[in-house]
XYZ file of C-alpha atoms in Angstrom:
229
model
C 88.950 120.691 138.545
C 90.514 119.017 141.596
C 93.567 120.689 143.064
C 96.875 119.315 141.844
C 95.408 117.712 138.721
C 96.397 118.909 135.292
C 93.906 119.413 132.514
C 94.081 116.716 129.888
C 94.019 117.089 126.167
C 90.628 116.136 124.678
C 90.566 112.424 123.988
C 88.799 112.776 120.691
C 86.000 110.719 119.258
C 86.090 106.996 118.577
C 85.688 105.519 115.113
C 84.454 101.928 114.792
C 85.099 99.674 111.814
C 81.483 99.984 110.730
C 81.684 103.773 110.876
C 84.895 103.713 108.842
C 83.373 101.380 106.259
C 80.518 103.835 105.820
C 83.087 106.542 105.028
C 84.472 104.682 102.025
C 83.262 106.031 98.692
C 84.256 105.907 95.044
C 85.875 108.968 93.506
C 84.933 110.200 90.036
C 87.823 108.248 88.568
C 86.805 105.019 90.309
C 89.226 105.108 93.258
C 88.163 103.858 96.697
C 88.599 106.762 99.134
C 88.354 106.563 102.919
C 87.325 110.001 104.146
C 87.733 110.487 107.901
C 88.156 114.260 107.782
C 86.331 116.445 110.323
C 85.793 113.467 112.689
C 87.408 115.075 115.771
C 89.686 112.080 116.224
C 92.954 112.437 118.161
C 94.462 109.127 117.054
C 94.332 107.154 113.837
C 91.785 104.344 114.428
C 93.420 100.919 114.519
C 90.337 99.408 112.918
C 91.087 101.028 109.546
C 93.897 98.518 109.081
C 91.139 96.218 107.837
C 90.566 98.706 105.011
C 94.195 98.914 103.902
C 93.281 98.030 100.314
C 91.843 101.511 99.691
C 93.331 103.858 97.084
C 93.098 107.187 98.926
C 93.106 108.116 102.624
C 91.886 111.428 104.040
C 92.569 112.095 107.743
C 92.627 115.871 107.446
C 91.111 118.443 109.815
C 91.336 116.365 112.976
C 93.317 116.421 116.243
C 95.913 113.813 115.307
C 99.375 114.197 116.866
C 101.036 111.028 115.596
C 100.758 108.783 112.566
C 101.139 105.119 113.623
C 103.659 102.768 112.052
C 100.861 100.663 110.584
C 100.457 103.315 107.888
C 102.940 101.137 105.962
C 100.139 98.608 105.410
C 98.334 101.016 103.061
C 100.609 100.097 100.190
C 98.034 100.862 97.487
C 97.210 104.460 98.369
C 98.099 107.128 95.843
C 96.755 110.048 97.913
C 97.364 110.672 101.628
C 95.808 113.820 103.079
C 96.916 114.719 106.623
C 96.576 118.491 106.525
C 95.272 120.533 109.457
C 96.191 118.236 112.318
C 98.768 118.539 115.124
C 101.494 116.297 113.710
C 104.930 116.890 115.186
C 106.718 114.075 113.354
C 106.252 111.397 110.722
C 107.039 107.684 111.069
C 109.890 106.330 108.965
C 107.452 103.697 107.672
C 105.849 106.348 105.481
C 108.672 105.667 103.037
C 107.127 102.279 102.235
C 104.092 103.802 100.501
C 105.588 103.162 97.081
C 102.419 104.076 95.148
C 101.941 107.458 96.824
C 101.596 110.319 94.346
C 100.102 113.110 96.479
C 101.056 113.842 100.105
C 99.449 116.767 101.918
C 101.007 117.669 105.280
C 100.024 121.337 105.284
C 99.083 123.080 108.539
C 100.705 120.849 111.151
C 103.572 121.263 113.643
C 106.377 119.499 111.813
C 109.903 120.652 112.641
C 111.719 117.952 110.675
C 111.074 115.197 108.155
C 112.395 111.622 107.971
C 114.903 110.896 105.218
C 112.643 108.027 104.165
C 110.445 110.534 102.339
C 112.992 110.253 99.561
C 111.823 106.676 98.944
C 108.453 107.802 97.587
C 109.488 107.280 93.988
C 106.087 108.109 92.432
C 105.370 111.255 94.451
C 104.566 114.252 92.240
C 102.874 116.642 94.712
C 104.137 117.414 98.230
C 102.541 120.113 100.392
C 104.469 121.099 103.523
C 103.122 124.619 103.971
C 102.211 126.054 107.384
C 104.640 124.016 109.463
C 107.820 124.843 111.409
C 110.426 123.497 109.024
C 113.851 125.082 108.685
C 115.331 122.528 106.293
C 114.514 119.558 104.082
C 116.319 116.204 104.191
C 118.779 115.841 101.322
C 116.928 112.676 100.285
C 114.171 114.872 98.804
C 116.452 115.172 95.760
C 115.668 111.508 95.045
C 112.013 112.347 94.272
C 112.519 112.270 90.513
C 108.792 112.541 89.713
C 108.162 115.545 91.968
C 106.470 118.400 90.098
C 105.111 120.591 92.878
C 106.262 121.316 96.415
C 104.626 123.726 98.848
C 106.898 125.193 101.521
C 105.093 128.435 102.357
C 104.765 129.724 105.919
C 107.696 127.831 107.401
C 111.090 128.936 108.764
C 113.371 128.561 105.741
C 116.123 131.179 105.559
C 117.389 129.893 102.221
C 116.190 127.812 99.301
C 116.820 124.105 100.042
C 119.774 122.918 97.951
C 118.086 119.604 97.156
C 115.436 121.344 95.040
C 117.959 122.228 92.340
C 118.556 118.506 91.755
C 114.965 117.620 90.869
C 114.722 117.828 87.081
C 110.924 117.610 86.769
C 110.153 120.183 89.444
C 107.794 122.823 88.009
C 106.427 124.737 90.994
C 108.010 125.768 94.293
C 106.104 127.867 96.821
C 108.339 129.489 99.430
C 106.043 132.407 100.231
C 106.195 133.952 103.703
C 109.490 132.409 104.761
C 112.310 134.482 106.338
C 114.528 134.079 103.262
C 117.730 136.059 103.831
C 118.100 139.078 101.547
C 121.399 137.958 100.070
C 119.792 134.665 99.029
C 116.755 136.230 97.373
C 118.202 135.999 93.820
C 118.495 132.225 94.120
C 114.893 132.009 95.300
C 113.738 134.037 92.304
C 115.813 131.901 89.964
C 114.140 128.738 91.193
C 110.701 130.286 90.916
C 111.232 131.459 87.331
C 111.574 127.838 86.301
C 107.806 127.607 86.576
C 107.337 130.452 84.112
C 110.014 129.555 81.571
C 109.889 125.824 81.052
C 106.268 124.752 80.985
C 106.468 123.877 77.293
C 107.182 120.525 75.686
C 110.214 120.111 73.457
C 108.032 118.968 70.555
C 106.519 122.467 70.397
C 109.883 124.095 69.615
C 111.927 124.275 66.464
C 115.520 123.028 66.593
C 117.033 126.509 67.008
C 114.595 127.535 69.775
C 115.073 124.237 71.561
C 118.835 124.699 71.527
C 118.495 128.243 72.893
C 116.145 127.114 75.682
C 118.383 124.243 76.700
C 121.407 126.548 76.799
C 119.519 129.178 78.821
C 118.226 126.564 81.218
C 121.693 125.157 81.829
C 123.006 128.649 82.578
C 120.139 129.291 85.009
C 120.669 125.961 86.779
C 124.356 126.788 87.146
C 123.468 130.167 88.670
C 120.992 128.578 91.101
C 123.486 125.934 92.185
C 126.242 128.494 92.703
C 123.948 130.701 94.787
C 122.755 127.787 96.901
C 126.279 126.622 97.672
C 127.634 130.063 98.631
């Protein structure tokens, strides 16, 4: 290497439109999935904009640092897999993916999230594990269909307050976070929701249903009080 010159980050491989078209396949349930995982790409290929009518997009296990604004053109996708890249931020345009149901951002370098994530009204699974997050935007509380959220291996010192406002939330993973000792009870209270309420109301008699609803309200009150201390 010549003196005075800095080493450059690997450019990554190039994906042509023809190559991308060959990576489109039908899933078992008939969805059109573009799978560009393990392609050693450092940027999202501009050519895939011509394939924006796909149902699922997999860009995982690459070298991608930034998601371009044109991601907003993929308005039909229900699954977006970006795990195991080098993402440091997300574009605000991600909030325009109104049909998105599953978003996997695990194993990146995210330190914050745009408030526009709260616009993903159909999202039911959000994986944010293995990042560098210390907090969630309050807009996450607007994800009324959210059932599962993965937050393991981040930098949370307390349970995000917004989680207590999501009625359909069934599973929260906060493993291996530096949760402060005095806040541990609130963490456990949130996690017990997964064990106690995975039963439909139609399966309970009137007395049992009343008892469960009363117990749940008491637990929610405890969680909220702990989170606001």
